[in-house]
PDB file of C-alpha atoms in Angstrom:
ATOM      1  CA  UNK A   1      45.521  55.359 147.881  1.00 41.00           C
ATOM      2  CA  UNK A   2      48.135  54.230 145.476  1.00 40.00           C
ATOM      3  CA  UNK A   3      49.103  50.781 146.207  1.00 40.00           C
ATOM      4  CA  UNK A   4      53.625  51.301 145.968  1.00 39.00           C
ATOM      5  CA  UNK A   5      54.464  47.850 147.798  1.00 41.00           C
ATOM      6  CA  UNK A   6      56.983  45.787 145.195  1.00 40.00           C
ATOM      7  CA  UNK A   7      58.149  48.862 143.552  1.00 43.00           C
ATOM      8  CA  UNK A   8      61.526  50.218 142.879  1.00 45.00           C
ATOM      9  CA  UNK A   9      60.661  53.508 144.045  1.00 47.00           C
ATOM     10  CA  UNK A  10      61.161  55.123 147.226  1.00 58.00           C
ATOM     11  CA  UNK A  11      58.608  57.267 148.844  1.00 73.00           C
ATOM     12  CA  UNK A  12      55.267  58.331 148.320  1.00 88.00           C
ATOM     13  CA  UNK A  13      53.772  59.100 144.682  1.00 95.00           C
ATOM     14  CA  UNK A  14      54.383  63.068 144.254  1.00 97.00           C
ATOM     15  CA  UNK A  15      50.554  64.705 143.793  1.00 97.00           C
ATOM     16  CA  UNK A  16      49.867  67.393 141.148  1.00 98.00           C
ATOM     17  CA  UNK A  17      46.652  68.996 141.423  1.00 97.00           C
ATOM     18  CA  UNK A  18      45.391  69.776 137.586  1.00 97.00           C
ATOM     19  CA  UNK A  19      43.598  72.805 137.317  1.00 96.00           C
ATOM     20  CA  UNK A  20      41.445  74.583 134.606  1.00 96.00           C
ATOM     21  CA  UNK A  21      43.279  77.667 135.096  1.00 96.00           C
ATOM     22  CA  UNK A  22      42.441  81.391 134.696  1.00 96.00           C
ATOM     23  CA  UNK A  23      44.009  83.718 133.011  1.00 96.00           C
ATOM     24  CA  UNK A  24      42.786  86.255 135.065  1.00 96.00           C
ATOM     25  CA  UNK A  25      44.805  88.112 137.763  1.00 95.00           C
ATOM     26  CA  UNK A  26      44.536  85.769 141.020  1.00 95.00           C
ATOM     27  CA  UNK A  27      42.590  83.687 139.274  1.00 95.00           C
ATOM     28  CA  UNK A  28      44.726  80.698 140.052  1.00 97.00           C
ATOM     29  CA  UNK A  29      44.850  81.820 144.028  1.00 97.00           C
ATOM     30  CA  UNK A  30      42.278  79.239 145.126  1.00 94.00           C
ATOM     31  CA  UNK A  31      43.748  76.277 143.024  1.00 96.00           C
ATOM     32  CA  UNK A  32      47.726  77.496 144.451  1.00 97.00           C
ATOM     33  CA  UNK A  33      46.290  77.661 147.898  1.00 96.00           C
ATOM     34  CA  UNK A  34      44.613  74.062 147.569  1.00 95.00           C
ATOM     35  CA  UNK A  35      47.740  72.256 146.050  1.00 96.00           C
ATOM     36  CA  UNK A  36      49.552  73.690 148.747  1.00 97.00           C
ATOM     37  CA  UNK A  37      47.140  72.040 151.319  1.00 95.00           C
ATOM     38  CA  UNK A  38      47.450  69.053 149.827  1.00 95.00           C
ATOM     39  CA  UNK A  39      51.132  69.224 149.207  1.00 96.00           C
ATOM     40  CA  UNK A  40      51.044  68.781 145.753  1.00 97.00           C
ATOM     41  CA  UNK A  41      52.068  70.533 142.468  1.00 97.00           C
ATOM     42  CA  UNK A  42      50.187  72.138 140.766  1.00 98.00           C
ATOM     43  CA  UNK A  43      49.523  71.812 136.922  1.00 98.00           C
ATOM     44  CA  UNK A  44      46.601  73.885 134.605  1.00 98.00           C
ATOM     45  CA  UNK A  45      44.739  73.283 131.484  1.00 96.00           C
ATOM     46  CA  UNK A  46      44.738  76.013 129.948  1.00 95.00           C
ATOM     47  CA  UNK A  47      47.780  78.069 131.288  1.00 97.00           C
ATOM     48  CA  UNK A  48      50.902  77.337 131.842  1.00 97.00           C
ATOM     49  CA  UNK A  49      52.505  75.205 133.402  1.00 97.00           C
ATOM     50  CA  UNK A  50      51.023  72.719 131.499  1.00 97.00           C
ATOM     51  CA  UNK A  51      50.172  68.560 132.148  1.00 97.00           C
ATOM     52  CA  UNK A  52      52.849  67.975 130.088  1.00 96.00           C
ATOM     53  CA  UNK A  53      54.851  70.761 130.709  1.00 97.00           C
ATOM     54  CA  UNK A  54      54.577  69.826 134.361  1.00 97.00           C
ATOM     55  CA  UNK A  55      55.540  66.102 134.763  1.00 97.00           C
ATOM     56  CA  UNK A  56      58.262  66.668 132.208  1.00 96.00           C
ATOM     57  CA  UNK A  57      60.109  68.689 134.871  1.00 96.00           C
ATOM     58  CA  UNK A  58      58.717  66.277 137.342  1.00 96.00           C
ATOM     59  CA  UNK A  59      60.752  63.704 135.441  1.00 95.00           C
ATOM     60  CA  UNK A  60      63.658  65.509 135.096  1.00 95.00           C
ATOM     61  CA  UNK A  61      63.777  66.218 138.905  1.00 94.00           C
ATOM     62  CA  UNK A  62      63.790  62.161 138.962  1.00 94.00           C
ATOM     63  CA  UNK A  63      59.636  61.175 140.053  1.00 95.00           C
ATOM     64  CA  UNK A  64      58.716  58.345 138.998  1.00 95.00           C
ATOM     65  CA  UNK A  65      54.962  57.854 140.530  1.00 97.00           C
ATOM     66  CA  UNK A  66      52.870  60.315 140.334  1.00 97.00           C
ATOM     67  CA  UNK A  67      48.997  60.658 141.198  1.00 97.00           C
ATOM     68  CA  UNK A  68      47.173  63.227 138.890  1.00 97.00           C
ATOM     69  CA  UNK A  69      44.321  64.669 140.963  1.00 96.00           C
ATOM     70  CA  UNK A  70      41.805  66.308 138.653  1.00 96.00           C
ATOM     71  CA  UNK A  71      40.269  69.663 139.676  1.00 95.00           C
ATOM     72  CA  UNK A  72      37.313  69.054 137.368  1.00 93.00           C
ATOM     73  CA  UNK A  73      33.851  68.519 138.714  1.00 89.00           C
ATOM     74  CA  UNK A  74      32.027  66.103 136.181  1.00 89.00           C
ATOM     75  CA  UNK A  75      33.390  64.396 133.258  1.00 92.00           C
ATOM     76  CA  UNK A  76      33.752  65.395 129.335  1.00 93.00           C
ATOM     77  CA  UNK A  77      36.144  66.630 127.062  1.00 95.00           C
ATOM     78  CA  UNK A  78      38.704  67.957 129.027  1.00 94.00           C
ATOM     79  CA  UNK A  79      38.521  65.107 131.212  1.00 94.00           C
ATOM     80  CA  UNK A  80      39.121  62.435 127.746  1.00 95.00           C
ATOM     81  CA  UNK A  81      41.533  64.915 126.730  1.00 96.00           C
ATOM     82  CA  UNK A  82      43.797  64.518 129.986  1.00 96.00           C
ATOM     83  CA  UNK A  83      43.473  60.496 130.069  1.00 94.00           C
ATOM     84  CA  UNK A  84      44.550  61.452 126.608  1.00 96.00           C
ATOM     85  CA  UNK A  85      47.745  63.103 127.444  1.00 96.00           C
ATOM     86  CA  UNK A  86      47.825  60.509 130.054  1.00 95.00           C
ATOM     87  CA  UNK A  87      48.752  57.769 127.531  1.00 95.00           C
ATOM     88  CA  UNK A  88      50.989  59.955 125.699  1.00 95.00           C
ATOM     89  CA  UNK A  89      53.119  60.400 128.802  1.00 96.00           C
ATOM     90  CA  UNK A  90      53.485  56.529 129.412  1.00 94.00           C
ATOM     91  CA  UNK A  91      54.469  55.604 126.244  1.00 95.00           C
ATOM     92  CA  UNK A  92      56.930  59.093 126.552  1.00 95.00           C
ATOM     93  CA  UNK A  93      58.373  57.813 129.932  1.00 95.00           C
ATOM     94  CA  UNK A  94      58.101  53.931 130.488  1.00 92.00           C
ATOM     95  CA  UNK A  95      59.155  53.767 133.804  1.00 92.00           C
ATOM     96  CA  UNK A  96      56.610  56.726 134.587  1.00 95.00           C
ATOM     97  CA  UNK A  97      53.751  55.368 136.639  1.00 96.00           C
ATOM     98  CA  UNK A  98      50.919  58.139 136.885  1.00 96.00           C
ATOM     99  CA  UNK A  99      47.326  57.434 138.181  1.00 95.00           C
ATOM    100  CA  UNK A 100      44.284  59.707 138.197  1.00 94.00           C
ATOM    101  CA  UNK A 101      42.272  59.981 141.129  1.00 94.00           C
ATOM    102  CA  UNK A 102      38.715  59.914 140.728  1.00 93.00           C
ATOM    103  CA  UNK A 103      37.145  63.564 139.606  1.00 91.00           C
ATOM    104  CA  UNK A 104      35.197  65.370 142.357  1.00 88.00           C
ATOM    105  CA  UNK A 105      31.702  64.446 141.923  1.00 88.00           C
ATOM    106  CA  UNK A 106      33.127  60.764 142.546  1.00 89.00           C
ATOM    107  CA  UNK A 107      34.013  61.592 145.870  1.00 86.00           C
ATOM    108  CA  UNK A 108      31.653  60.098 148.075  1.00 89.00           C
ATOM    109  CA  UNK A 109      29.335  62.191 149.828  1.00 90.00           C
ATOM    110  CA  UNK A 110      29.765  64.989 147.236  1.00 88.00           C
ATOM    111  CA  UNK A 111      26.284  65.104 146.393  1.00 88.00           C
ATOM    112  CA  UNK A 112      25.273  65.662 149.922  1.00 92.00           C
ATOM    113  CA  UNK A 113      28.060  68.640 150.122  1.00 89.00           C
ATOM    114  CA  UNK A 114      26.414  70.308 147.022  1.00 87.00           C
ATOM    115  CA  UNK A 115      23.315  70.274 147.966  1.00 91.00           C
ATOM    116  CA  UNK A 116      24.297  71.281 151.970  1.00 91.00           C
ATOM    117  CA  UNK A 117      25.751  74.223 150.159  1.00 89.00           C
ATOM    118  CA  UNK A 118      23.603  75.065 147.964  1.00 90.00           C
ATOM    119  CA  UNK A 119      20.709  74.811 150.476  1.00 89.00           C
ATOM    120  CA  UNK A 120      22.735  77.486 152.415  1.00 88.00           C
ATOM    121  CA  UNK A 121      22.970  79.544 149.341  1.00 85.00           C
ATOM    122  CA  UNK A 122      19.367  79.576 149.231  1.00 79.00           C
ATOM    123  CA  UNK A 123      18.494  80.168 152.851  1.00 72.00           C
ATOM    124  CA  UNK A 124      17.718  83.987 153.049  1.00 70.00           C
ATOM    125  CA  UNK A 125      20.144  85.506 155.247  1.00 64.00           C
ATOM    126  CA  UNK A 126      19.342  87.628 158.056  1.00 62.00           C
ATOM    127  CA  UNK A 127      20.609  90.888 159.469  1.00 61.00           C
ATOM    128  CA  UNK A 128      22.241  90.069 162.597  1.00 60.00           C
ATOM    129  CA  UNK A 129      21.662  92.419 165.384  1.00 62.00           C
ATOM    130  CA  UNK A 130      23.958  94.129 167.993  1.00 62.00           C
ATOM    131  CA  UNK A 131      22.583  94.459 171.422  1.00 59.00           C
ATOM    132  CA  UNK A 132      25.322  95.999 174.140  1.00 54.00           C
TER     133      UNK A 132
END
């Protein structure tokens, strides 16, 4: 949660969801639907709209706080490259205030939701039968 007591603003942070992207017909369905759900924007890495291309108009439309959640599971390049771009944007926008939230495999219990799934992944699956 993004702590907003003492600040200028009104309301609650705006969320954009930052996607990899695909380039790929409908390959950005699954990332759409999920920003949706979590009533955020939606922003990709490597298609557009862009990080930057993204809270630009965000700041245009007058947000002020925003909270970056990464759609990455682990970090490494991409994820340096987006604190990168991070920086950029504050010293672009002073009065911007953007946090990241932690990437997915900081989530707690995500290690015990991988393996649950993958455990079910392995688990041959058998025909079910129709009696009448």
């Amino acid at each position: 949660a993004v702590n907003t007591k003492g600040s200028a603003e009104a309301g609650p942070p705006t969320r954009l969801l930052l996607s990899h992207g695909s380039r790929r017909s409908g390959g950005n369905q699954g990332a759409v639907a999920l920003a949706a759900g979590l009533q955020a924007a939606i922003a990709y890495w490597s298609v557009a709209p862009s990080l930057i291309e993204k809270v630009e108009s965000l700041v245009q439309l007058g947000q002020r706080q925003l909270v970056l959640l990464p759609y990455f599971l682990f970090p490494g390049g991409i994820t340096d490259a987006i604190a990168q771009q991070m920086s950029e944007l504050r010293q672009t926008h002073p009065g911007l205030h953007i946090y990241l939230a932690p990437l997915l495999s900081h989530s707690p219990g995500f290690p015990e939701l991988v393996a649950s799934l993958m455990q079910s992944a392995a688990m041959p699956h058998r025909p079910t039968t129709l009696t009448s």
